mmCIF file of C-alpha atoms in Angstrom:
data_model
loop_
_atom_site.group_PDB
_atom_site.id
_atom_site.type_symbol
_atom_site.label_atom_id
_atom_site.label_comp_id
_atom_site.label_asym_id
_atom_site.label_seq_id
_atom_site.Cartn_x
_atom_site.Cartn_y
_atom_site.Cartn_z
ATOM 1 C CA UNK J 439 122.538 150.825 75.741
ATOM 2 C CA UNK J 440 119.883 151.163 78.454
ATOM 3 C CA UNK J 441 120.218 153.211 81.598
ATOM 4 C CA UNK J 442 120.939 150.169 83.793
ATOM 5 C CA UNK J 443 123.775 149.054 81.519
ATOM 6 C CA UNK J 444 125.238 152.513 81.341
ATOM 7 C CA UNK J 445 125.129 152.963 85.144
ATOM 8 C CA UNK J 446 126.699 149.482 85.576
ATOM 9 C CA UNK J 447 129.524 150.324 83.193
ATOM 10 C CA UNK J 448 130.126 153.529 85.097
ATOM 11 C CA UNK J 449 130.362 151.588 88.368
ATOM 12 C CA UNK J 450 132.319 148.450 87.214
ATOM 13 C CA UNK J 451 133.696 149.255 83.778
ATOM 14 C CA UNK J 452 132.882 147.388 80.527
ATOM 15 C CA UNK J 453 131.462 143.862 81.364
ATOM 16 C CA UNK J 454 130.741 142.756 77.760
ATOM 17 C CA UNK J 455 133.593 140.219 77.607
ATOM 18 C CA UNK J 456 132.742 138.763 81.023
ATOM 19 C CA UNK J 457 129.110 138.288 79.975
ATOM 20 C CA UNK J 458 130.224 136.496 76.802
ATOM 21 C CA UNK J 459 132.335 134.065 78.802
ATOM 22 C CA UNK J 460 129.440 133.365 81.198
ATOM 23 C CA UNK J 461 127.045 132.675 78.312
ATOM 24 C CA UNK J 462 129.588 130.345 76.691
ATOM 25 C CA UNK J 463 130.076 128.396 79.952
ATOM 26 C CA UNK J 464 126.315 128.001 80.403
ATOM 27 C CA UNK J 465 126.019 126.810 76.789
ATOM 28 C CA UNK J 466 128.845 124.298 77.253
ATOM 29 C CA UNK J 467 127.319 122.935 80.486
ATOM 30 C CA UNK J 468 124.027 122.308 78.711
ATOM 31 C CA UNK J 469 125.692 120.234 75.924
ATOM 32 C CA UNK J 470 126.660 116.470 76.482
ATOM 33 C CA UNK J 471 130.418 115.967 76.721
ATOM 34 C CA UNK J 472 131.848 113.442 74.252
ATOM 35 C CA UNK J 473 134.962 113.014 76.364
ATOM 36 C CA UNK J 474 132.997 112.157 79.488
ATOM 37 C CA UNK J 475 130.714 109.774 77.590
ATOM 38 C CA UNK J 476 133.704 107.897 76.167
ATOM 39 C CA UNK J 477 135.396 107.617 79.565
ATOM 40 C CA UNK J 478 132.224 106.214 81.152
ATOM 41 C CA UNK J 479 131.847 103.535 78.470
ATOM 42 C CA UNK J 480 135.504 102.582 78.754
ATOM 43 C CA UNK J 481 135.093 102.254 82.505
ATOM 44 C CA UNK J 482 132.124 99.903 82.067
ATOM 45 C CA UNK J 483 134.023 97.713 79.587
ATOM 46 C CA UNK J 484 137.087 97.581 81.833
ATOM 47 C CA UNK J 485 134.996 96.559 84.843
ATOM 48 C CA UNK J 486 133.122 93.918 82.844
ATOM 49 C CA UNK J 487 136.215 92.073 81.589
ATOM 50 C CA UNK J 488 137.058 90.284 84.894
ATOM 51 C CA UNK J 489 133.394 89.302 85.341
ATOM 52 C CA UNK J 490 133.255 87.773 81.845
ATOM 53 C CA UNK J 491 136.529 85.926 82.492
ATOM 54 C CA UNK J 492 135.194 84.464 85.757
ATOM 55 C CA UNK J 493 131.990 83.341 84.054
ATOM 56 C CA UNK J 494 134.017 81.551 81.399
ATOM 57 C CA UNK J 495 136.129 79.810 84.067
ATOM 58 C CA UNK J 496 133.063 78.678 86.042
ATOM 59 C CA UNK J 497 131.340 77.380 82.902
ATOM 60 C CA UNK J 498 134.378 75.506 81.607
ATOM 61 C CA UNK J 499 135.535 73.940 84.888
ATOM 62 C CA UNK J 500 133.687 70.888 86.346
ATOM 63 C CA UNK J 501 131.632 71.606 89.447
ATOM 64 C CA UNK J 502 133.754 69.340 91.614
ATOM 65 C CA UNK J 503 136.932 71.248 90.736
ATOM 66 C CA UNK J 504 135.659 74.450 92.331
ATOM 67 C CA UNK J 505 133.439 73.017 95.019
ATOM 68 C CA UNK J 506 136.078 73.484 97.705
ATOM 69 C CA UNK J 507 136.067 77.239 97.043
ATOM 70 C CA UNK J 508 132.318 77.734 97.279
ATOM 71 C CA UNK J 509 132.279 78.102 101.028
ATOM 72 C CA UNK J 510 130.089 76.358 103.616
ATOM 73 C CA UNK J 511 127.081 74.407 102.443
ATOM 74 C CA UNK J 512 124.600 71.887 103.778
ATOM 75 C CA UNK J 513 126.658 69.045 105.291
ATOM 76 C CA UNK J 514 125.893 65.415 104.483
ATOM 77 C CA UNK J 515 124.248 63.587 107.403
ATOM 78 C CA UNK J 516 125.118 59.866 107.266
ATOM 79 C CA UNK J 517 122.824 58.770 110.109
ATOM 80 C CA UNK J 518 119.839 57.606 108.037
ATOM 81 C CA UNK J 519 122.035 55.916 105.429
ATOM 82 C CA UNK J 520 124.067 54.188 108.143
ATOM 83 C CA UNK J 521 120.893 52.834 109.729
ATOM 84 C CA UNK J 522 119.577 51.569 106.387
ATOM 85 C CA UNK J 523 122.876 49.970 105.345
ATOM 86 C CA UNK J 524 123.251 48.347 108.761
ATOM 87 C CA UNK J 525 119.733 46.908 108.537
ATOM 88 C CA UNK J 526 120.483 45.470 105.083
ATOM 89 C CA UNK J 527 123.669 43.865 106.357
ATOM 90 C CA UNK J 528 121.955 42.301 109.379
ATOM 91 C CA UNK J 529 119.382 40.725 107.068
ATOM 92 C CA UNK J 530 122.088 39.565 104.606
ATOM 93 C CA UNK J 531 120.543 41.783 101.947
ATOM 94 C CA UNK J 532 123.453 44.152 101.344
ATOM 95 C CA UNK J 533 125.418 41.917 98.958
ATOM 96 C CA UNK J 534 124.723 39.373 96.245
ATOM 97 C CA UNK J 535 128.046 37.551 95.877
ATOM 98 C CA UNK J 536 128.628 35.803 92.569
ATOM 99 C CA UNK J 537 131.127 33.114 93.536
ATOM 100 C CA UNK J 538 131.275 31.900 89.954
ATOM 101 C CA UNK J 539 133.314 35.030 89.258
ATOM 102 C CA UNK J 540 136.024 33.468 91.426
ATOM 103 C CA UNK J 541 136.340 30.519 89.044
ATOM 104 C CA UNK J 542 138.606 32.677 86.873
ATOM 105 C CA UNK J 543 141.073 33.164 89.760
ATOM 106 C CA UNK J 544 144.186 30.963 89.964
ATOM 107 C CA UNK J 545 144.129 28.044 92.378
ATOM 108 C CA UNK J 546 146.890 28.206 94.985
ATOM 109 C CA UNK J 547 148.711 24.945 95.643
ATOM 110 C CA UNK J 548 150.456 26.384 98.700
ATOM 111 C CA UNK J 549 149.485 29.348 100.891
ATOM 112 C CA UNK J 550 152.184 30.754 103.164
ATOM 113 C CA UNK J 551 154.155 33.922 103.902
ATOM 114 C CA UNK J 552 151.951 36.997 103.543
ATOM 115 C CA UNK J 553 149.186 34.975 101.872
ATOM 116 C CA UNK J 554 146.405 33.496 103.962
ATOM 117 C CA UNK J 555 143.122 31.652 103.511
ATOM 118 C CA UNK J 556 139.827 33.318 104.363
ATOM 119 C CA UNK J 557 137.639 31.224 106.673
ATOM 120 C CA UNK J 558 134.642 31.656 104.344
ATOM 121 C CA UNK J 559 133.993 28.575 102.187
ATOM 122 C CA UNK J 560 132.007 28.245 98.968
ATOM 123 C CA UNK J 561 131.415 25.830 96.100
ATOM 124 C CA UNK J 562 131.552 26.223 92.337
ATOM 125 C CA UNK J 563 129.501 24.639 89.600
ATOM 126 C CA UNK J 564 130.794 21.366 88.174
ATOM 127 C CA UNK J 565 133.148 20.844 91.131
ATOM 128 C CA UNK J 566 132.875 18.842 94.336
ATOM 129 C CA UNK J 567 135.746 20.753 95.998
ATOM 130 C CA UNK J 568 135.364 23.142 98.908
ATOM 131 C CA UNK J 569 136.913 26.519 98.075
ATOM 132 C CA UNK J 570 138.244 29.413 100.144
ATOM 133 C CA UNK J 571 139.378 32.870 98.991
ATOM 134 C CA UNK J 572 143.124 33.533 99.194
ATOM 135 C CA UNK J 573 144.055 37.040 100.348
ATOM 136 C CA UNK J 574 147.383 38.817 100.249
ATOM 137 C CA UNK J 575 148.662 40.991 103.067
ATOM 138 C CA UNK J 576 150.914 43.826 101.926
ATOM 139 C CA UNK J 577 154.606 44.173 102.760
ATOM 140 C CA UNK J 578 154.771 47.994 102.615
ATOM 141 C CA UNK J 579 151.482 48.617 104.369
ATOM 142 C CA UNK J 580 152.455 51.998 105.818
ATOM 143 C CA UNK J 581 155.160 53.017 103.368
ATOM 144 C CA UNK J 582 153.570 52.892 99.900
ATOM 145 C CA UNK J 583 150.307 52.889 97.978
ATOM 146 C CA UNK J 584 149.666 49.146 98.207
ATOM 147 C CA UNK J 585 146.270 48.863 96.498
ATOM 148 C CA UNK J 586 145.161 50.025 93.059
ATOM 149 C CA UNK J 587 141.759 50.944 91.594
ATOM 150 C CA UNK J 588 139.974 47.744 90.638
ATOM 151 C CA UNK J 589 141.553 45.615 93.395
ATOM 152 C CA UNK J 590 139.066 43.423 95.300
ATOM 153 C CA UNK J 591 139.640 43.517 99.061
ATOM 154 C CA UNK J 592 138.030 42.553 102.345
ATOM 155 C CA UNK J 593 137.931 44.716 105.460
ATOM 156 C CA UNK J 594 137.617 44.648 109.196
ATOM 157 C CA UNK J 595 134.249 45.667 110.589
ATOM 158 C CA UNK J 596 134.599 49.400 111.140
ATOM 159 C CA UNK J 597 131.272 50.810 112.301
ATOM 160 C CA UNK J 598 132.922 53.938 113.720
ATOM 161 C CA UNK J 599 133.851 55.298 110.293
ATOM 162 C CA UNK J 600 131.911 57.884 108.275
ATOM 163 C CA UNK J 601 130.008 54.962 106.743
ATOM 164 C CA UNK J 602 130.580 51.381 107.946
ATOM 165 C CA UNK J 603 132.448 48.557 106.256
ATOM 166 C CA UNK J 604 131.669 44.933 107.061
ATOM 167 C CA UNK J 605 133.327 41.544 107.213
ATOM 168 C CA UNK J 606 131.939 39.149 104.648
ATOM 169 C CA UNK J 607 131.652 41.901 102.032
ATOM 170 C CA UNK J 608 133.960 42.123 99.025
ATOM 171 C CA UNK J 609 134.909 45.729 98.333
ATOM 172 C CA UNK J 610 136.466 47.244 95.225
ATOM 173 C CA UNK J 611 139.080 49.989 95.480
ATOM 174 C CA UNK J 612 137.864 53.010 93.488
ATOM 175 C CA UNK J 613 140.272 55.712 94.726
ATOM 176 C CA UNK J 614 143.755 55.637 96.267
ATOM 177 C CA UNK J 615 145.965 57.990 98.330
ATOM 178 C CA UNK J 616 146.380 61.356 96.622
ATOM 179 C CA UNK J 617 143.089 61.148 94.699
ATOM 180 C CA UNK J 618 140.538 63.942 95.091
ATOM 181 C CA UNK J 619 137.132 62.462 95.817
ATOM 182 C CA UNK J 620 133.914 64.412 95.321
ATOM 183 C CA UNK J 621 130.675 62.604 96.146
ATOM 184 C CA UNK J 622 127.396 64.480 96.313
ATOM 185 C CA UNK J 623 123.820 63.298 95.803
ATOM 186 C CA UNK J 624 125.029 59.885 94.618
ATOM 187 C CA UNK J 625 127.332 61.342 91.945
ATOM 188 C CA UNK J 626 130.952 60.242 92.331
ATOM 189 C CA UNK J 627 133.895 62.044 90.715
ATOM 190 C CA UNK J 628 137.549 61.091 91.053
ATOM 191 C CA UNK J 629 140.175 63.716 90.184
ATOM 192 C CA UNK J 630 137.628 65.813 88.330
ATOM 193 C CA UNK J 631 136.203 62.974 86.233
ATOM 194 C CA UNK J 632 133.043 60.935 86.582
ATOM 195 C CA UNK J 633 133.976 57.428 87.691
ATOM 196 C CA UNK J 634 133.570 55.075 84.740
ATOM 197 C CA UNK J 635 134.088 51.329 85.226
ATOM 198 C CA UNK J 636 132.381 47.948 85.068
ATOM 199 C CA UNK J 637 131.455 48.419 88.711
ATOM 200 C CA UNK J 638 129.689 51.704 87.949
ATOM 201 C CA UNK J 639 127.862 50.043 85.067
ATOM 202 C CA UNK J 640 126.687 47.375 87.496
ATOM 203 C CA UNK J 641 125.457 50.007 89.940
ATOM 204 C CA UNK J 642 123.494 51.762 87.183
ATOM 205 C CA UNK J 643 121.993 48.579 85.739
ATOM 206 C CA UNK J 644 120.916 47.301 89.160
ATOM 207 C CA UNK J 645 119.604 50.656 90.401
ATOM 208 C CA UNK J 646 122.056 50.815 93.297
ATOM 209 C CA UNK J 647 122.423 54.136 95.116
ATOM 210 C CA UNK J 648 125.793 55.363 96.400
ATOM 211 C CA UNK J 649 125.586 56.973 99.833
ATOM 212 C CA UNK J 650 128.138 59.370 101.276
ATOM 213 C CA UNK J 651 129.280 62.970 101.092
ATOM 214 C CA UNK J 652 132.906 63.839 100.381
ATOM 215 C CA UNK J 653 135.004 66.622 98.936
ATOM 216 C CA UNK J 654 138.481 65.735 100.045
ATOM 217 C CA UNK J 655 141.971 64.636 99.110
ATOM 218 C CA UNK J 656 142.667 61.105 100.343
ATOM 219 C CA UNK J 657 145.650 61.049 102.654
ATOM 220 C CA UNK J 658 148.632 58.688 102.368
ATOM 221 C CA UNK J 659 146.819 55.811 104.121
ATOM 222 C CA UNK J 660 143.237 56.171 102.894
ATOM 223 C CA UNK J 661 141.331 54.317 100.169
ATOM 224 C CA UNK J 662 137.790 54.754 98.874
ATOM 225 C CA UNK J 663 135.876 51.474 98.710
ATOM 226 C CA UNK J 664 132.567 50.335 97.174
ATOM 227 C CA UNK J 665 130.800 46.984 97.507
ATOM 228 C CA UNK J 666 131.931 44.822 94.577
ATOM 229 C CA UNK J 667 128.778 42.680 94.720
ATOM 230 C CA UNK J 668 125.922 45.083 95.609
ATOM 231 C CA UNK J 669 122.441 43.642 95.889
ATOM 232 C CA UNK J 670 119.942 45.035 93.399
ATOM 233 C CA UNK J 671 118.097 48.200 94.432
ATOM 234 C CA UNK J 672 120.105 48.765 97.625
ATOM 235 C CA UNK J 673 121.964 51.693 99.167
ATOM 236 C CA UNK J 674 125.733 51.191 99.367
ATOM 237 C CA UNK J 675 128.179 53.307 101.307
ATOM 238 C CA UNK J 676 131.237 54.753 99.577
ATOM 239 C CA UNK J 677 133.601 54.422 102.506
ATOM 240 C CA UNK J 678 136.925 56.159 103.080
ATOM 241 C CA UNK J 679 138.865 53.361 104.786
ATOM 242 C CA UNK J 680 142.334 53.482 106.399
ATOM 243 C CA UNK J 681 144.805 50.897 105.132
ATOM 244 C CA UNK J 682 145.060 49.129 108.494
ATOM 245 C CA UNK J 683 141.358 48.230 108.282
ATOM 246 C CA UNK J 684 141.755 46.309 105.008
ATOM 247 C CA UNK J 685 142.333 42.527 105.351
ATOM 248 C CA UNK J 686 144.137 42.217 102.034
ATOM 249 C CA UNK J 687 143.722 41.769 98.288
ATOM 250 C CA UNK J 688 141.841 38.838 96.745
ATOM 251 C CA UNK J 689 144.360 37.022 94.508
ATOM 252 C CA UNK J 690 143.161 33.435 94.144
ATOM 253 C CA UNK J 691 141.344 30.469 95.649
ATOM 254 C CA UNK J 692 142.396 27.498 97.756
ATOM 255 C CA UNK J 693 140.739 24.114 98.129
ATOM 256 C CA UNK J 694 140.481 22.048 101.257
ATOM 257 C CA UNK J 695 141.264 19.000 99.147
ATOM 258 C CA UNK J 696 144.519 20.098 97.446
ATOM 259 C CA UNK J 697 145.973 23.298 98.947
ATOM 260 C CA UNK J 698 148.736 23.059 101.559
ATOM 261 C CA UNK J 699 148.376 25.727 104.228
ATOM 262 C CA UNK J 700 148.425 26.114 107.989
ATOM 263 C CA UNK J 701 145.066 27.897 107.603
ATOM 264 C CA UNK J 702 143.468 24.956 105.777
ATOM 265 C CA UNK J 703 144.805 22.668 108.522
ATOM 266 C CA UNK J 704 143.300 24.980 111.112
ATOM 267 C CA UNK J 705 139.898 25.169 109.385
ATOM 268 C CA UNK J 706 139.656 21.410 108.788
ATOM 269 C CA UNK J 707 140.916 20.484 112.287
ATOM 270 C CA UNK J 708 144.025 18.795 110.863
ATOM 271 C CA UNK J 709 146.577 20.810 112.823
ATOM 272 C CA UNK J 710 150.039 19.334 113.329
ATOM 273 C CA UNK J 711 152.746 20.129 115.863
ATOM 274 C CA UNK J 712 155.585 20.886 113.481
ATOM 275 C CA UNK J 713 154.680 24.500 112.662
ATOM 276 C CA UNK J 714 157.222 27.197 113.482
ATOM 277 C CA UNK J 715 156.708 29.599 116.366
ATOM 278 C CA UNK J 716 155.884 32.420 113.946
ATOM 279 C CA UNK J 717 153.329 30.244 112.117
ATOM 280 C CA UNK J 718 151.641 29.446 115.416
ATOM 281 C CA UNK J 719 151.670 33.131 116.310
ATOM 282 C CA UNK J 720 149.881 33.863 113.020
ATOM 283 C CA UNK J 721 147.343 31.125 113.754
ATOM 284 C CA UNK J 722 146.630 32.628 117.189
ATOM 285 C CA UNK J 723 145.886 35.989 115.561
ATOM 286 C CA UNK J 724 143.795 34.271 112.869
ATOM 287 C CA UNK J 725 141.874 32.391 115.574
ATOM 288 C CA UNK J 726 141.028 35.670 117.295
ATOM 289 C CA UNK J 727 140.003 37.370 114.044
ATOM 290 C CA UNK J 728 137.710 34.589 112.858
ATOM 291 C CA UNK J 729 136.180 34.122 116.291
ATOM 292 C CA UNK J 730 136.349 30.333 115.883
ATOM 293 C CA UNK J 731 138.386 30.016 119.113
ATOM 294 C CA UNK J 732 140.017 26.684 118.361
ATOM 295 C CA UNK J 733 143.253 27.580 120.158
ATOM 296 C CA UNK J 734 143.822 28.111 123.891
ATOM 297 C CA UNK J 735 142.895 31.573 125.131
ATOM 298 C CA UNK J 736 145.723 34.032 125.648
ATOM 299 C CA UNK J 737 145.523 36.854 128.166
ATOM 300 C CA UNK J 738 148.165 38.671 126.094
ATOM 301 C CA UNK J 739 145.762 39.074 123.183
ATOM 302 C CA UNK J 740 142.863 39.815 125.507
ATOM 303 C CA UNK J 741 144.695 42.957 126.602
ATOM 304 C CA UNK J 742 145.239 44.439 123.131
ATOM 305 C CA UNK J 743 142.861 45.998 120.626
ATOM 306 C CA UNK J 744 145.332 45.618 117.752
ATOM 307 C CA UNK J 745 144.750 41.977 116.820
ATOM 308 C CA UNK J 746 143.827 42.858 113.247
ATOM 309 C CA UNK J 747 146.767 45.206 112.782
ATOM 310 C CA UNK J 748 149.230 42.650 114.194
ATOM 311 C CA UNK J 749 147.940 40.123 111.665
ATOM 312 C CA UNK J 750 148.230 42.554 108.758
ATOM 313 C CA UNK J 751 151.654 43.795 109.841
ATOM 314 C CA UNK J 752 153.287 40.377 109.364
ATOM 315 C CA UNK J 753 155.941 41.887 107.080
ATOM 316 C CA UNK J 754 157.112 44.127 109.924
ATOM 317 C CA UNK J 755 157.884 41.298 112.334
ATOM 318 C CA UNK J 756 160.599 38.685 112.737
ATOM 319 C CA UNK J 757 161.136 35.664 114.951
ATOM 320 C CA UNK J 758 164.201 35.781 117.219
ATOM 321 C CA UNK J 759 165.205 32.434 118.849
ATOM 322 C CA UNK J 760 166.083 32.733 122.529
ATOM 323 C CA UNK J 761 166.585 29.014 123.174
ATOM 324 C CA UNK J 762 165.083 25.709 121.994
ATOM 325 C CA UNK J 763 161.807 26.324 123.811
ATOM 326 C CA UNK J 764 161.456 30.068 123.543
ATOM 327 C CA UNK J 765 161.179 32.473 120.618
ATOM 328 C CA UNK J 766 160.559 36.229 120.637
ATOM 329 C CA UNK J 767 158.221 37.686 118.001
ATOM 330 C CA UNK J 768 159.268 41.297 117.503
ATOM 331 C CA UNK J 769 157.519 43.956 115.418
ATOM 332 C CA UNK J 770 159.929 46.589 114.079
ATOM 333 C CA UNK J 771 158.484 49.431 111.996
ATOM 334 C CA UNK J 772 161.639 51.381 111.204
ATOM 335 C CA UNK J 773 159.994 54.709 112.024
ATOM 336 C CA UNK J 774 161.126 57.125 114.688
ATOM 337 C CA UNK J 775 158.566 57.473 117.446
ATOM 338 C CA UNK J 776 156.722 54.244 116.574
ATOM 339 C CA UNK J 777 156.970 51.849 119.503
ATOM 340 C CA UNK J 778 158.224 48.339 118.729
ATOM 341 C CA UNK J 779 156.253 45.426 120.137
ATOM 342 C CA UNK J 780 157.518 42.061 121.330
ATOM 343 C CA UNK J 781 155.738 38.805 122.185
ATOM 344 C CA UNK J 782 157.131 35.631 123.700
ATOM 345 C CA UNK J 783 156.356 32.158 122.358
ATOM 346 C CA UNK J 784 157.052 29.043 124.413
ATOM 347 C CA UNK J 785 156.760 25.359 123.531
ATOM 348 C CA UNK J 786 154.083 23.412 125.385
ATOM 349 C CA UNK J 787 155.631 20.394 127.113
ATOM 350 C CA UNK J 788 152.645 18.110 126.489
ATOM 351 C CA UNK J 789 151.539 18.927 122.924
ATOM 352 C CA UNK J 790 154.838 20.236 121.597
ATOM 353 C CA UNK J 791 153.078 23.193 119.939
ATOM 354 C CA UNK J 792 154.056 26.814 120.475
ATOM 355 C CA UNK J 793 151.837 28.975 122.657
ATOM 356 C CA UNK J 794 151.857 32.672 123.514
ATOM 357 C CA UNK J 795 153.449 33.343 126.890
ATOM 358 C CA UNK J 796 152.568 36.140 129.322
#
């Protein structure tokens, strides 16, 4: 024992055991701890499990199923597509209608009730008849899903929508209320699946581009429409269209030579005076819609912007006789808060036909 150690022991007592403990602690601190190493690895594995699970979910789920959760992105700007589609329509280059396809439709011998004849006429091979499309208005327009995917319809001109629809164009219903529609960069998915149909095959074969940008659930009165007869190499708008902008479903054809209908009489200038007040009311609406203006002008219709809706809502109206020369046409929707509408029809003393009264 050296002098320093001896003097230290005299001052503090024997420190041998304390020195041993200090040396052991220093030795332990310099060695890697197996317990700590294991805990660190376990922590890494635990943290990685949720990340791996998320990666598996993202890889297995279609892009359109999670697109709504990806946050803001670059919004679709329809302006250029609208201008191009409008230019095609003005030059009659938007559609290439194959009327021979209509030859497979049934020929209507009588067109009345909710059926009506489109003013457009066409001919078919091996026939000298003049044909018109027959469209069906729907009875439960606002109360049910009235069109199905694959239905061929016509629409009112609606240039204020996201992308426009046009009169004279036959559209096909591709999605109905409740469907989730995802359209991005020309790729269209319905309810998580790529749309597969004869129409889509036609678009691919003819190099037709689908314009539009959607990631939404169609509400109870919305349908997604595409041009049924797109012209080759054109841009076509996939348009979300409210039900009250759809004329009706194509169900058959009528001929001017054989079909009995107030609309055929109207179109061929063979109108009679023995139509009912409600039939005349329908013809007045039809006259306004077609723009042919064969009937006397009515200031009543000049004051409303709902001509098309009144025509489509035929199932919601009824004729109420007031006397021999007056009938009230009343629209009743059966919904609280929806205002009923009434129109008066009077018999013209000279012609005997019914006209709309102020």
